[in-house]
PDB file of N, CA and C in Angstrom:
ATOM      1  N   PRO A   1     -83.110  87.424-209.792  1.00 58.00           N
ATOM      2  CA  PRO A   1     -83.931  88.441-209.161  1.00 58.00           C
ATOM      3  C   PRO A   1     -84.849  89.115-210.163  1.00 58.00           C
ATOM      4  N   GLY A   2     -86.115  89.100-209.874  1.00 69.00           N
ATOM      5  CA  GLY A   2     -87.073  89.762-210.744  1.00 69.00           C
ATOM      6  C   GLY A   2     -87.514  88.941-211.934  1.00 69.00           C
ATOM      7  N   ARG A   3     -86.935  87.770-212.130  1.00 76.00           N
ATOM      8  CA  ARG A   3     -87.310  86.917-213.261  1.00 76.00           C
ATOM      9  C   ARG A   3     -87.915  85.629-212.728  1.00 76.00           C
ATOM     10  N   PRO A   4     -88.967  85.148-213.399  1.00 77.00           N
ATOM     11  CA  PRO A   4     -89.503  83.850-212.961  1.00 77.00           C
ATOM     12  C   PRO A   4     -88.509  82.740-213.291  1.00 77.00           C
ATOM     13  N   GLN A   5     -88.371  81.803-212.392  1.00 73.00           N
ATOM     14  CA  GLN A   5     -87.458  80.686-212.592  1.00 73.00           C
ATOM     15  C   GLN A   5     -88.176  79.553-213.317  1.00 73.00           C
ATOM     16  N   PRO A   6     -87.472  78.834-214.182  1.00 77.00           N
ATOM     17  CA  PRO A   6     -88.112  77.723-214.895  1.00 77.00           C
ATOM     18  C   PRO A   6     -88.456  76.592-213.934  1.00 77.00           C
ATOM     19  N   ILE A   7     -89.479  75.854-214.292  1.00 81.00           N
ATOM     20  CA  ILE A   7     -89.858  74.674-213.518  1.00 81.00           C
ATOM     21  C   ILE A   7     -89.113  73.490-214.109  1.00 81.00           C
ATOM     22  N   LEU A   8     -88.428  72.750-213.267  1.00 78.00           N
ATOM     23  CA  LEU A   8     -87.657  71.595-213.715  1.00 78.00           C
ATOM     24  C   LEU A   8     -88.395  70.313-213.378  1.00 78.00           C
ATOM     25  N   THR A   9     -88.316  69.363-214.281  1.00 81.00           N
ATOM     26  CA  THR A   9     -88.895  68.046-214.059  1.00 81.00           C
ATOM     27  C   THR A   9     -87.777  67.028-214.204  1.00 81.00           C
ATOM     28  N   PHE A  10     -87.695  66.106-213.257  1.00 82.00           N
ATOM     29  CA  PHE A  10     -86.644  65.096-213.279  1.00 82.00           C
ATOM     30  C   PHE A  10     -87.247  63.711-213.392  1.00 82.00           C
ATOM     31  N   ALA A  11     -86.680  62.905-214.282  1.00 82.00           N
ATOM     32  CA  ALA A  11     -87.090  61.500-214.375  1.00 82.00           C
ATOM     33  C   ALA A  11     -86.571  60.782-213.139  1.00 82.00           C
ATOM     34  N   ARG A  12     -87.350  59.835-212.644  1.00 87.00           N
ATOM     35  CA  ARG A  12     -86.938  59.072-211.464  1.00 87.00           C
ATOM     36  C   ARG A  12     -86.226  57.791-211.882  1.00 87.00           C
ATOM     37  N   PHE A  13     -85.167  57.477-211.172  1.00 85.00           N
ATOM     38  CA  PHE A  13     -84.445  56.228-211.361  1.00 85.00           C
ATOM     39  C   PHE A  13     -84.609  55.426-210.075  1.00 85.00           C
ATOM     40  N   SER A  14     -85.778  54.814-209.919  1.00 86.00           N
ATOM     41  CA  SER A  14     -86.115  54.110-208.679  1.00 86.00           C
ATOM     42  C   SER A  14     -85.162  52.964-208.382  1.00 86.00           C
ATOM     43  N   ASP A  15     -84.634  52.337-209.433  1.00 88.00           N
ATOM     44  CA  ASP A  15     -83.732  51.204-209.222  1.00 88.00           C
ATOM     45  C   ASP A  15     -82.324  51.639-208.812  1.00 88.00           C
ATOM     46  N   ARG A  16     -82.012  52.938-208.949  1.00 84.00           N
ATOM     47  CA  ARG A  16     -80.685  53.460-208.564  1.00 84.00           C
ATOM     48  C   ARG A  16     -80.858  54.775-207.804  1.00 84.00           C
ATOM     49  N   PRO A  17     -81.423  54.730-206.585  1.00 84.00           N
ATOM     50  CA  PRO A  17     -81.715  55.973-205.863  1.00 84.00           C
ATOM     51  C   PRO A  17     -80.490  56.846-205.604  1.00 84.00           C
ATOM     52  N   ASN A  18     -79.314  56.247-205.511  1.00 83.00           N
ATOM     53  CA  ASN A  18     -78.113  57.059-205.284  1.00 83.00           C
ATOM     54  C   ASN A  18     -77.716  57.865-206.521  1.00 83.00           C
ATOM     55  N   LEU A  19     -78.304  57.553-207.680  1.00 82.00           N
ATOM     56  CA  LEU A  19     -78.066  58.314-208.905  1.00 82.00           C
ATOM     57  C   LEU A  19     -79.293  59.107-209.340  1.00 82.00           C
ATOM     58  N   CYS A  20     -80.370  59.019-208.585  1.00 90.00           N
ATOM     59  CA  CYS A  20     -81.639  59.663-208.939  1.00 90.00           C
ATOM     60  C   CYS A  20     -81.674  61.077-208.366  1.00 90.00           C
ATOM     61  N   ILE A  21     -81.640  62.073-209.255  1.00 89.00           N
ATOM     62  CA  ILE A  21     -81.608  63.460-208.788  1.00 89.00           C
ATOM     63  C   ILE A  21     -82.869  63.808-208.007  1.00 89.00           C
ATOM     64  N   ALA A  22     -84.021  63.260-208.392  1.00 91.00           N
ATOM     65  CA  ALA A  22     -85.259  63.529-207.648  1.00 91.00           C
ATOM     66  C   ALA A  22     -85.140  62.999-206.220  1.00 91.00           C
ATOM     67  N   HIS A  23     -84.636  61.791-206.070  1.00 93.00           N
ATOM     68  CA  HIS A  23     -84.453  61.197-204.739  1.00 93.00           C
ATOM     69  C   HIS A  23     -83.446  62.008-203.914  1.00 93.00           C
ATOM     70  N   ILE A  24     -82.352  62.402-204.539  1.00 92.00           N
ATOM     71  CA  ILE A  24     -81.311  63.158-203.841  1.00 92.00           C
ATOM     72  C   ILE A  24     -81.832  64.523-203.394  1.00 92.00           C
ATOM     73  N   LEU A  25     -82.596  65.203-204.269  1.00 92.00           N
ATOM     74  CA  LEU A  25     -83.154  66.504-203.891  1.00 92.00           C
ATOM     75  C   LEU A  25     -84.163  66.373-202.757  1.00 92.00           C
ATOM     76  N   GLU A  26     -85.004  65.348-202.813  1.00 93.00           N
ATOM     77  CA  GLU A  26     -85.960  65.125-201.721  1.00 93.00           C
ATOM     78  C   GLU A  26     -85.223  64.897-200.403  1.00 93.00           C
ATOM     79  N   HIS A  27     -84.167  64.107-200.449  1.00 94.00           N
ATOM     80  CA  HIS A  27     -83.370  63.845-199.249  1.00 94.00           C
ATOM     81  C   HIS A  27     -82.740  65.138-198.732  1.00 94.00           C
ATOM     82  N   TYR A  28     -82.151  65.911-199.624  1.00 94.00           N
ATOM     83  CA  TYR A  28     -81.522  67.185-199.246  1.00 94.00           C
ATOM     84  C   TYR A  28     -82.540  68.126-198.604  1.00 94.00           C
ATOM     85  N   LEU A  29     -83.723  68.245-199.212  1.00 93.00           N
ATOM     86  CA  LEU A  29     -84.751  69.128-198.655  1.00 93.00           C
ATOM     87  C   LEU A  29     -85.226  68.638-197.289  1.00 93.00           C
ATOM     88  N   ARG A  30     -85.300  67.321-197.136  1.00 94.00           N
ATOM     89  CA  ARG A  30     -85.727  66.747-195.852  1.00 94.00           C
ATOM     90  C   ARG A  30     -84.704  67.061-194.747  1.00 94.00           C
ATOM     91  N   ILE A  31     -83.416  66.889-195.046  1.00 93.00           N
ATOM     92  CA  ILE A  31     -82.408  67.094-193.992  1.00 93.00           C
ATOM     93  C   ILE A  31     -82.108  68.571-193.732  1.00 93.00           C
ATOM     94  N   THR A  32     -82.476  69.454-194.652  1.00 94.00           N
ATOM     95  CA  THR A  32     -82.245  70.884-194.428  1.00 94.00           C
ATOM     96  C   THR A  32     -83.511  71.619-193.995  1.00 94.00           C
ATOM     97  N   LYS A  33     -84.614  70.918-193.913  1.00 92.00           N
ATOM     98  CA  LYS A  33     -85.902  71.556-193.593  1.00 92.00           C
ATOM     99  C   LYS A  33     -85.840  72.390-192.316  1.00 92.00           C
ATOM    100  N   ASN A  34     -85.295  71.837-191.253  1.00 92.00           N
ATOM    101  CA  ASN A  34     -85.263  72.542-189.969  1.00 92.00           C
ATOM    102  C   ASN A  34     -84.201  73.634-189.902  1.00 92.00           C
ATOM    103  N   LEU A  35     -83.339  73.702-190.896  1.00 92.00           N
ATOM    104  CA  LEU A  35     -82.306  74.743-190.930  1.00 92.00           C
ATOM    105  C   LEU A  35     -82.787  75.996-191.650  1.00 92.00           C
ATOM    106  N   ARG A  36     -83.819  75.860-192.449  1.00 90.00           N
ATOM    107  CA  ARG A  36     -84.284  76.948-193.306  1.00 90.00           C
ATOM    108  C   ARG A  36     -85.171  77.934-192.556  1.00 90.00           C
ATOM    109  N   ALA A  37     -84.982  79.206-192.873  1.00 86.00           N
ATOM    110  CA  ALA A  37     -85.895  80.223-192.357  1.00 86.00           C
ATOM    111  C   ALA A  37     -87.239  80.033-193.061  1.00 86.00           C
ATOM    112  N   ALA A  38     -88.311  80.415-192.408  1.00 84.00           N
ATOM    113  CA  ALA A  38     -89.654  80.213-192.959  1.00 84.00           C
ATOM    114  C   ALA A  38     -89.816  80.853-194.333  1.00 84.00           C
ATOM    115  N   GLN A  39     -89.173  81.980-194.562  1.00 84.00           N
ATOM    116  CA  GLN A  39     -89.334  82.699-195.827  1.00 84.00           C
ATOM    117  C   GLN A  39     -88.309  82.296-196.895  1.00 84.00           C
ATOM    118  N   CYS A  40     -87.479  81.325-196.633  1.00 84.00           N
ATOM    119  CA  CYS A  40     -86.427  80.919-197.579  1.00 84.00           C
ATOM    120  C   CYS A  40     -86.992  79.977-198.638  1.00 84.00           C
ATOM    121  N   ASP A  41     -87.023  80.458-199.888  1.00 85.00           N
ATOM    122  CA  ASP A  41     -87.496  79.649-201.010  1.00 85.00           C
ATOM    123  C   ASP A  41     -86.344  79.117-201.852  1.00 85.00           C
ATOM    124  N   ASN A  42     -85.125  79.457-201.501  1.00 89.00           N
ATOM    125  CA  ASN A  42     -83.972  79.028-202.284  1.00 89.00           C
ATOM    126  C   ASN A  42     -83.655  77.566-202.028  1.00 89.00           C
ATOM    127  N   LEU A  43     -83.185  76.896-203.064  1.00 90.00           N
ATOM    128  CA  LEU A  43     -82.843  75.484-202.937  1.00 90.00           C
ATOM    129  C   LEU A  43     -81.589  75.293-202.090  1.00 90.00           C
ATOM    130  N   PHE A  44     -80.552  76.047-202.387  1.00 93.00           N
ATOM    131  CA  PHE A  44     -79.274  75.855-201.706  1.00 93.00           C
ATOM    132  C   PHE A  44     -79.082  76.884-200.601  1.00 93.00           C
ATOM    133  N   ILE A  45     -78.721  76.389-199.418  1.00 94.00           N
ATOM    134  CA  ILE A  45     -78.485  77.262-198.272  1.00 94.00           C
ATOM    135  C   ILE A  45     -77.083  77.004-197.729  1.00 94.00           C
ATOM    136  N   ALA A  46     -76.581  77.979-196.973  1.00 93.00           N
ATOM    137  CA  ALA A  46     -75.238  77.871-196.400  1.00 93.00           C
ATOM    138  C   ALA A  46     -75.159  76.731-195.395  1.00 93.00           C
ATOM    139  N   CYS A  47     -73.985  76.121-195.325  1.00 90.00           N
ATOM    140  CA  CYS A  47     -73.748  75.019-194.384  1.00 90.00           C
ATOM    141  C   CYS A  47     -73.660  75.513-192.947  1.00 90.00           C
ATOM    142  N   LYS A  48     -73.248  76.756-192.782  1.00 91.00           N
ATOM    143  CA  LYS A  48     -73.056  77.325-191.445  1.00 91.00           C
ATOM    144  C   LYS A  48     -74.189  78.290-191.116  1.00 91.00           C
ATOM    145  N   LYS A  49     -74.455  78.433-189.818  1.00 90.00           N
ATOM    146  CA  LYS A  49     -75.482  79.374-189.371  1.00 90.00           C
ATOM    147  C   LYS A  49     -75.155  80.755-189.891  1.00 90.00           C
ATOM    148  N   PRO A  50     -76.142  81.517-190.280  1.00 89.00           N
ATOM    149  CA  PRO A  50     -77.583  81.362-190.134  1.00 89.00           C
ATOM    150  C   PRO A  50     -78.267  80.632-191.291  1.00 89.00           C
ATOM    151  N   HIS A  51     -77.555  79.857-192.089  1.00 92.00           N
ATOM    152  CA  HIS A  51     -78.109  79.020-193.158  1.00 92.00           C
ATOM    153  C   HIS A  51     -78.937  79.822-194.165  1.00 92.00           C
ATOM    154  N   LYS A  52     -78.406  80.949-194.581  1.00 92.00           N
ATOM    155  CA  LYS A  52     -79.084  81.774-195.590  1.00 92.00           C
ATOM    156  C   LYS A  52     -78.838  81.203-196.977  1.00 92.00           C
ATOM    157  N   ALA A  53     -79.605  81.692-197.942  1.00 93.00           N
ATOM    158  CA  ALA A  53     -79.425  81.284-199.332  1.00 93.00           C
ATOM    159  C   ALA A  53     -78.007  81.616-199.778  1.00 93.00           C
ATOM    160  N   VAL A  54     -77.417  80.733-200.578  1.00 93.00           N
ATOM    161  CA  VAL A  54     -76.062  80.979-201.074  1.00 93.00           C
ATOM    162  C   VAL A  54     -76.122  81.644-202.437  1.00 93.00           C
ATOM    163  N   GLY A  55     -75.049  82.334-202.777  1.00 92.00           N
ATOM    164  CA  GLY A  55     -74.974  83.040-204.043  1.00 92.00           C
ATOM    165  C   GLY A  55     -74.299  82.218-205.134  1.00 92.00           C
ATOM    166  N   VAL A  56     -74.225  82.819-206.291  1.00 88.00           N
ATOM    167  CA  VAL A  56     -73.655  82.172-207.472  1.00 88.00           C
ATOM    168  C   VAL A  56     -72.195  81.786-207.250  1.00 88.00           C
ATOM    169  N   GLN A  57     -71.423  82.652-206.618  1.00 91.00           N
ATOM    170  CA  GLN A  57     -70.006  82.355-206.398  1.00 91.00           C
ATOM    171  C   GLN A  57     -69.819  81.154-205.474  1.00 91.00           C
ATOM    172  N   THR A  58     -70.666  81.038-204.467  1.00 92.00           N
ATOM    173  CA  THR A  58     -70.580  79.892-203.556  1.00 92.00           C
ATOM    174  C   THR A  58     -70.929  78.609-204.293  1.00 92.00           C
ATOM    175  N   LEU A  59     -71.995  78.636-205.087  1.00 89.00           N
ATOM    176  CA  LEU A  59     -72.366  77.444-205.862  1.00 89.00           C
ATOM    177  C   LEU A  59     -71.249  77.045-206.815  1.00 89.00           C
ATOM    178  N   SER A  60     -70.649  78.034-207.455  1.00 86.00           N
ATOM    179  CA  SER A  60     -69.543  77.767-208.372  1.00 86.00           C
ATOM    180  C   SER A  60     -68.374  77.119-207.634  1.00 86.00           C
ATOM    181  N   ARG A  61     -68.055  77.634-206.452  1.00 89.00           N
ATOM    182  CA  ARG A  61     -66.958  77.079-205.648  1.00 89.00           C
ATOM    183  C   ARG A  61     -67.276  75.650-205.226  1.00 89.00           C
ATOM    184  N   TRP A  62     -68.524  75.381-204.812  1.00 90.00           N
ATOM    185  CA  TRP A  62     -68.927  74.028-204.424  1.00 90.00           C
ATOM    186  C   TRP A  62     -68.790  73.058-205.599  1.00 90.00           C
ATOM    187  N   LEU A  63     -69.224  73.488-206.785  1.00 86.00           N
ATOM    188  CA  LEU A  63     -69.107  72.625-207.968  1.00 86.00           C
ATOM    189  C   LEU A  63     -67.647  72.338-208.299  1.00 86.00           C
ATOM    190  N   ARG A  64     -66.835  73.379-208.256  1.00 85.00           N
ATOM    191  CA  ARG A  64     -65.409  73.214-208.556  1.00 85.00           C
ATOM    192  C   ARG A  64     -64.757  72.246-207.562  1.00 85.00           C
ATOM    193  N   LYS A  65     -65.087  72.388-206.291  1.00 88.00           N
ATOM    194  CA  LYS A  65     -64.529  71.503-205.267  1.00 88.00           C
ATOM    195  C   LYS A  65     -64.989  70.065-205.492  1.00 88.00           C
ATOM    196  N   GLY A  66     -66.259  69.889-205.831  1.00 85.00           N
ATOM    197  CA  GLY A  66     -66.776  68.548-206.111  1.00 85.00           C
ATOM    198  C   GLY A  66     -66.081  67.909-207.300  1.00 85.00           C
ATOM    199  N   LEU A  67     -65.846  68.697-208.342  1.00 82.00           N
ATOM    200  CA  LEU A  67     -65.126  68.187-209.509  1.00 82.00           C
ATOM    201  C   LEU A  67     -63.723  67.742-209.119  1.00 82.00           C
ATOM    202  N   GLU A  68     -63.051  68.566-208.338  1.00 85.00           N
ATOM    203  CA  GLU A  68     -61.688  68.230-207.901  1.00 85.00           C
ATOM    204  C   GLU A  68     -61.675  66.947-207.080  1.00 85.00           C
ATOM    205  N   GLU A  69     -62.668  66.778-206.200  1.00 86.00           N
ATOM    206  CA  GLU A  69     -62.739  65.571-205.374  1.00 86.00           C
ATOM    207  C   GLU A  69     -62.991  64.316-206.211  1.00 86.00           C
ATOM    208  N   CYS A  70     -63.572  64.511-207.399  1.00 80.00           N
ATOM    209  CA  CYS A  70     -63.818  63.385-208.307  1.00 80.00           C
ATOM    210  C   CYS A  70     -62.653  63.162-209.265  1.00 80.00           C
ATOM    211  N   GLY A  71     -61.603  63.961-209.123  1.00 82.00           N
ATOM    212  CA  GLY A  71     -60.437  63.793-209.976  1.00 82.00           C
ATOM    213  C   GLY A  71     -60.503  64.549-211.286  1.00 82.00           C
ATOM    214  N   VAL A  72     -61.494  65.436-211.438  1.00 80.00           N
ATOM    215  CA  VAL A  72     -61.623  66.232-212.660  1.00 80.00           C
ATOM    216  C   VAL A  72     -60.762  67.481-212.508  1.00 80.00           C
ATOM    217  N   ARG A  73     -60.045  67.814-213.554  1.00 80.00           N
ATOM    218  CA  ARG A  73     -59.209  69.023-213.531  1.00 80.00           C
ATOM    219  C   ARG A  73     -60.128  70.238-213.632  1.00 80.00           C
ATOM    220  N   SER A  74     -60.410  70.853-212.497  1.00 76.00           N
ATOM    221  CA  SER A  74     -61.402  71.926-212.438  1.00 76.00           C
ATOM    222  C   SER A  74     -60.993  73.172-213.218  1.00 76.00           C
ATOM    223  N   GLU A  75     -59.709  73.327-213.513  1.00 80.00           N
ATOM    224  CA  GLU A  75     -59.310  74.497-214.305  1.00 80.00           C
ATOM    225  C   GLU A  75     -59.792  74.385-215.752  1.00 80.00           C
ATOM    226  N   LEU A  76     -60.171  73.178-216.176  1.00 80.00           N
ATOM    227  CA  LEU A  76     -60.677  72.981-217.533  1.00 80.00           C
ATOM    228  C   LEU A  76     -62.184  73.195-217.628  1.00 80.00           C
ATOM    229  N   PHE A  77     -62.864  73.199-216.488  1.00 75.00           N
ATOM    230  CA  PHE A  77     -64.320  73.316-216.484  1.00 75.00           C
ATOM    231  C   PHE A  77     -64.763  74.438-215.563  1.00 75.00           C
ATOM    232  N   SER A  78     -65.718  75.225-216.059  1.00 73.00           N
ATOM    233  CA  SER A  78     -66.364  76.206-215.187  1.00 73.00           C
ATOM    234  C   SER A  78     -67.615  75.538-214.625  1.00 73.00           C
ATOM    235  N   ALA A  79     -68.256  76.189-213.680  1.00 70.00           N
ATOM    236  CA  ALA A  79     -69.492  75.631-213.130  1.00 70.00           C
ATOM    237  C   ALA A  79     -70.520  75.447-214.246  1.00 70.00           C
ATOM    238  N   HIS A  80     -70.586  76.407-215.167  1.00 72.00           N
ATOM    239  CA  HIS A  80     -71.570  76.323-216.248  1.00 72.00           C
ATOM    240  C   HIS A  80     -71.225  75.233-217.267  1.00 72.00           C
ATOM    241  N   SER A  81     -69.958  75.032-217.547  1.00 77.00           N
ATOM    242  CA  SER A  81     -69.582  74.051-218.571  1.00 77.00           C
ATOM    243  C   SER A  81     -69.846  72.616-218.138  1.00 77.00           C
ATOM    244  N   THR A  82     -70.062  72.387-216.854  1.00 75.00           N
ATOM    245  CA  THR A  82     -70.336  71.020-216.396  1.00 75.00           C
ATOM    246  C   THR A  82     -71.635  70.493-216.987  1.00 75.00           C
ATOM    247  N   ARG A  83     -72.598  71.383-217.237  1.00 75.00           N
ATOM    248  CA  ARG A  83     -73.865  70.937-217.833  1.00 75.00           C
ATOM    249  C   ARG A  83     -73.615  70.373-219.230  1.00 75.00           C
ATOM    250  N   HIS A  84     -72.880  71.101-220.041  1.00 77.00           N
ATOM    251  CA  HIS A  84     -72.588  70.638-221.398  1.00 77.00           C
ATOM    252  C   HIS A  84     -71.793  69.337-221.358  1.00 77.00           C
ATOM    253  N   ALA A  85     -70.788  69.293-220.515  1.00 77.00           N
ATOM    254  CA  ALA A  85     -69.944  68.099-220.429  1.00 77.00           C
ATOM    255  C   ALA A  85     -70.750  66.887-219.978  1.00 77.00           C
ATOM    256  N   SER A  86     -71.623  67.068-218.996  1.00 78.00           N
ATOM    257  CA  SER A  86     -72.395  65.927-218.483  1.00 78.00           C
ATOM    258  C   SER A  86     -73.420  65.441-219.497  1.00 78.00           C
ATOM    259  N   THR A  87     -74.061  66.362-220.233  1.00 82.00           N
ATOM    260  CA  THR A  87     -75.035  65.921-221.233  1.00 82.00           C
ATOM    261  C   THR A  87     -74.337  65.245-222.410  1.00 82.00           C
ATOM    262  N   SER A  88     -73.165  65.743-222.787  1.00 83.00           N
ATOM    263  CA  SER A  88     -72.404  65.099-223.863  1.00 83.00           C
ATOM    264  C   SER A  88     -71.980  63.691-223.462  1.00 83.00           C
ATOM    265  N   LEU A  89     -71.523  63.532-222.231  1.00 78.00           N
ATOM    266  CA  LEU A  89     -71.119  62.219-221.732  1.00 78.00           C
ATOM    267  C   LEU A  89     -72.314  61.263-221.677  1.00 78.00           C
ATOM    268  N   ALA A  90     -73.453  61.770-221.223  1.00 81.00           N
ATOM    269  CA  ALA A  90     -74.660  60.938-221.171  1.00 81.00           C
ATOM    270  C   ALA A  90     -75.039  60.479-222.578  1.00 81.00           C
ATOM    271  N   ASP A  91     -74.965  61.386-223.554  1.00 83.00           N
ATOM    272  CA  ASP A  91     -75.286  61.039-224.943  1.00 83.00           C
ATOM    273  C   ASP A  91     -74.329  59.974-225.475  1.00 83.00           C
ATOM    274  N   ARG A  92     -73.042  60.139-225.230  1.00 84.00           N
ATOM    275  CA  ARG A  92     -72.052  59.155-225.690  1.00 84.00           C
ATOM    276  C   ARG A  92     -72.259  57.786-225.049  1.00 84.00           C
ATOM    277  N   ASN A  93     -72.863  57.764-223.864  1.00 82.00           N
ATOM    278  CA  ASN A  93     -73.095  56.507-223.162  1.00 82.00           C
ATOM    279  C   ASN A  93     -74.487  55.939-223.412  1.00 82.00           C
ATOM    280  N   GLY A  94     -75.180  56.475-224.419  1.00 84.00           N
ATOM    281  CA  GLY A  94     -76.439  55.884-224.847  1.00 84.00           C
ATOM    282  C   GLY A  94     -77.696  56.367-224.151  1.00 84.00           C
ATOM    283  N   VAL A  95     -77.610  57.413-223.344  1.00 82.00           N
ATOM    284  CA  VAL A  95     -78.815  57.956-222.717  1.00 82.00           C
ATOM    285  C   VAL A  95     -79.617  58.664-223.805  1.00 82.00           C
ATOM    286  N   THR A  96     -80.923  58.425-223.851  1.00 82.00           N
ATOM    287  CA  THR A  96     -81.750  59.000-224.908  1.00 82.00           C
ATOM    288  C   THR A  96     -81.833  60.517-224.769  1.00 82.00           C
ATOM    289  N   THR A  97     -82.038  61.188-225.906  1.00 80.00           N
ATOM    290  CA  THR A  97     -82.156  62.643-225.916  1.00 80.00           C
ATOM    291  C   THR A  97     -83.329  63.096-225.062  1.00 80.00           C
ATOM    292  N   ASP A  98     -84.448  62.372-225.126  1.00 78.00           N
ATOM    293  CA  ASP A  98     -85.611  62.737-224.310  1.00 78.00           C
ATOM    294  C   ASP A  98     -85.285  62.687-222.826  1.00 78.00           C
ATOM    295  N   LEU A  99     -84.511  61.722-222.411  1.00 74.00           N
ATOM    296  CA  LEU A  99     -84.144  61.603-221.001  1.00 74.00           C
ATOM    297  C   LEU A  99     -83.147  62.682-220.594  1.00 74.00           C
ATOM    298  N   ILE A 100     -82.247  63.048-221.499  1.00 71.00           N
ATOM    299  CA  ILE A 100     -81.275  64.103-221.215  1.00 71.00           C
ATOM    300  C   ILE A 100     -81.984  65.439-221.034  1.00 71.00           C
ATOM    301  N   LYS A 101     -83.003  65.691-221.852  1.00 69.00           N
ATOM    302  CA  LYS A 101     -83.744  66.959-221.763  1.00 69.00           C
ATOM    303  C   LYS A 101     -84.384  67.071-220.416  1.00 69.00           C
TER     304      LYS A 101
END
């Protein structure tokens, strides 16, 4: 609130659309378009009516649940630590630093 948000740029992985964050975000925006209020600029909205923007605690809970569903021990990771863990894993698996950025 009150701060400008950074602009994010995502590299496209056209050969693997199920792993391409740009493709996934476009799909998400397409399927949620009719659920959004005209004035809603937030990326993430509630699953249930009235589909308002979700807060930090909801996003954190969604991330934790997703980690658990993937077999990750969520008590070892916070929502914020997933960024560090994922970039470290990408680096160990040979993803270039420029692509990680």
